[in-house]
Every structure is written in C-alpha cells, then in structure tokens.
PDB file of C-alpha atoms in Angstrom:
ATOM      1  CA  MET A   1       0.000   0.000   0.000  1.00 51.00           C
ATOM      2  CA  PRO A   2       1.309   3.486  -0.749  1.00 60.00           C
ATOM      3  CA  ALA A   3       2.276   5.801   2.081  1.00 66.00           C
ATOM      4  CA  PRO A   4       0.097   8.885   2.640  1.00 81.00           C
ATOM      5  CA  GLN A   5       1.403  11.789   0.587  1.00 86.00           C
ATOM      6  CA  LEU A   6       1.721  15.549   1.075  1.00 90.00           C
ATOM      7  CA  ARG A   7       1.816  18.246  -1.577  1.00 94.00           C
ATOM      8  CA  LEU A   8       4.237  21.041  -0.699  1.00 94.00           C
ATOM      9  CA  GLU A   9       5.508  24.049  -2.660  1.00 95.00           C
ATOM     10  CA  ASP A  10       8.971  23.574  -4.148  1.00 95.00           C
ATOM     11  CA  ALA A  11      11.361  26.241  -2.790  1.00 94.00           C
ATOM     12  CA  GLU A  12      13.646  25.978  -5.826  1.00 93.00           C
ATOM     13  CA  ASN A  13      10.844  26.245  -8.417  1.00 92.00           C
ATOM     14  CA  PRO A  14       8.152  28.611  -7.066  1.00 88.00           C
ATOM     15  CA  GLY A  15       4.649  27.699  -8.141  1.00 91.00           C
ATOM     16  CA  GLN A  16       5.456  24.004  -8.529  1.00 95.00           C
ATOM     17  CA  GLN A  17       4.541  21.357  -6.014  1.00 95.00           C
ATOM     18  CA  LEU A  18       6.461  18.383  -4.701  1.00 93.00           C
ATOM     19  CA  ILE A  19       4.844  15.180  -3.536  1.00 92.00           C
ATOM     20  CA  ILE A  20       6.355  13.926  -0.297  1.00 89.00           C
ATOM     21  CA  ASP A  21       5.615  10.487   1.152  1.00 85.00           C
ATOM     22  CA  GLY A  22       4.506  10.456   4.768  1.00 82.00           C
ATOM     23  CA  ASN A  23       7.165   8.032   5.950  1.00 85.00           C
ATOM     24  CA  PRO A  24       8.107   7.709   9.651  1.00 86.00           C
ATOM     25  CA  GLN A  25      11.786   7.881   8.672  1.00 88.00           C
ATOM     26  CA  THR A  26      11.409  11.255   6.933  1.00 90.00           C
ATOM     27  CA  VAL A  27      13.479  14.020   8.553  1.00 93.00           C
ATOM     28  CA  VAL A  28      12.630  17.731   8.351  1.00 95.00           C
ATOM     29  CA  VAL A  29      15.294  20.360   9.111  1.00 96.00           C
ATOM     30  CA  PRO A  30      15.567  24.132   8.530  1.00 96.00           C
ATOM     31  CA  GLY A  31      16.181  24.994   4.890  1.00 95.00           C
ATOM     32  CA  PRO A  32      19.019  26.986   3.355  1.00 93.00           C
ATOM     33  CA  ARG A  33      16.944  30.191   3.294  1.00 93.00           C
ATOM     34  CA  ALA A  34      14.515  31.749   5.751  1.00 94.00           C
ATOM     35  CA  GLY A  35      11.009  30.366   5.358  1.00 94.00           C
ATOM     36  CA  THR A  36      12.146  27.088   3.827  1.00 96.00           C
ATOM     37  CA  ALA A  37      12.583  23.531   5.052  1.00 96.00           C
ATOM     38  CA  THR A  38      14.704  20.633   3.830  1.00 96.00           C
ATOM     39  CA  ILE A  39      13.033  17.241   3.784  1.00 95.00           C
ATOM     40  CA  ILE A  40      15.298  14.204   3.830  1.00 95.00           C
ATOM     41  CA  GLY A  41      13.547  11.031   2.741  1.00 90.00           C
ATOM     42  CA  SER A  42      14.280   7.534   4.002  1.00 85.00           C
ATOM     43  CA  ASP A  43      16.298   6.961   0.807  1.00 88.00           C
ATOM     44  CA  GLY A  44      18.461  10.054   1.490  1.00 90.00           C
ATOM     45  CA  ALA A  45      16.811  12.215  -1.191  1.00 92.00           C
ATOM     46  CA  ARG A  46      16.618  15.900  -0.232  1.00 94.00           C
ATOM     47  CA  SER A  47      13.812  18.273  -1.174  1.00 94.00           C
ATOM     48  CA  HIS A  48      13.602  21.981  -0.373  1.00 96.00           C
ATOM     49  CA  VAL A  49      10.086  23.263   0.300  1.00 96.00           C
ATOM     50  CA  VAL A  50       8.484  26.555   1.292  1.00 96.00           C
ATOM     51  CA  GLY A  51       7.359  26.835   4.913  1.00 95.00           C
ATOM     52  CA  ASP A  52       8.582  26.774   8.482  1.00 96.00           C
ATOM     53  CA  TYR A  53      10.367  23.503   9.165  1.00 96.00           C
ATOM     54  CA  ARG A  54       8.393  22.943  12.397  1.00 96.00           C
ATOM     55  CA  GLU A  55       5.080  23.242  10.553  1.00 96.00           C
ATOM     56  CA  ILE A  56       6.288  20.954   7.761  1.00 95.00           C
ATOM     57  CA  HIS A  57       7.511  18.416  10.336  1.00 95.00           C
ATOM     58  CA  ALA A  58       4.081  18.466  12.014  1.00 94.00           C
ATOM     59  CA  ARG A  59       2.360  17.907   8.653  1.00 93.00           C
ATOM     60  CA  VAL A  60       4.623  14.946   7.837  1.00 92.00           C
ATOM     61  CA  GLN A  61       3.991  13.415  11.276  1.00 91.00           C
ATOM     62  CA  ASP A  62       0.238  13.947  10.825  1.00 90.00           C
ATOM     63  CA  ALA A  63       0.343  12.099   7.491  1.00 88.00           C
ATOM     64  CA  VAL A  64       2.315   9.268   9.112  1.00 87.00           C
ATOM     65  CA  ALA A  65      -0.197   8.995  11.957  1.00 87.00           C
ATOM     66  CA  ARG A  66      -3.183   9.035   9.580  1.00 85.00           C
ATOM     67  CA  GLY A  67      -1.575   6.326   7.463  1.00 77.00           C
ATOM     68  CA  HIS A  68      -0.873   4.215  10.515  1.00 73.00           C
ATOM     69  CA  GLU A  69      -4.406   4.575  11.880  1.00 71.00           C
ATOM     70  CA  SER A  70      -6.087   3.872   8.547  1.00 64.00           C
ATOM     71  CA  GLY A  71      -3.849   0.898   7.771  1.00 61.00           C
ATOM     72  CA  GLU A  72      -2.526   2.553   4.578  1.00 58.00           C
ATOM     73  CA  ALA A  73       1.026   2.928   5.908  1.00 54.00           C
ATOM     74  CA  PRO A  74       3.481   0.385   4.557  1.00 54.00           C
ATOM     75  CA  ARG A  75       4.464  -2.284   7.033  1.00 56.00           C
ATOM     76  CA  MET A  76       7.661  -4.223   7.204  1.00 57.00           C
ATOM     77  CA  ASN A  77       7.370  -7.965   6.676  1.00 56.00           C
ATOM     78  CA  THR A  78       8.187  -9.659   9.933  1.00 62.00           C
ATOM     79  CA  GLY A  79       8.442 -13.311  10.726  1.00 65.00           C
ATOM     80  CA  VAL A  80       5.970 -15.028  12.980  1.00 69.00           C
ATOM     81  CA  SER A  81       7.436 -17.188  15.700  1.00 59.00           C
TER      82      SER A  81
END
C-alpha cells in the first residue's frame, strides 16, 4: 500500500509542487533560506520546500499517523514465531 502523501511548494521552483511520502523515517530540518525547510527522505533524497520547518515536520507526522491509523502505511514484513 502506498504511504500517505503531502503536496508542498517547491522552494527551488516557485509555483510548482512536490509530492512527499509520509514516511516515519522522513526528517525535516531548517532549509538553506529563511522560510524554507529541507526534507530528507528515508532513501536520502533531499527536497527543499516553502514553509517553516516545524510546521512541515508536524504535517509529515500527521500524514504518518493518519496512514498508521487507517492501515494505509506500509508495514515491514516480519516473521511469525
């Protein structure tokens, strides 16, 4: 099942949107310019988006929680003992 996704404005290409997966391993840190955030995906890919990094972090965590509660979040395959 696909992870919940967010649409955020691309800081490097104003007016365009990026689609970010709501993954629990996603990291959000302050961006290179004021009013931007850098999102680091679980695969190490970096995206720069418009917005305060704390707000973006909260939105990513909200998407993760919604995906977990709805059962849409991807789950790791684990063995049964």
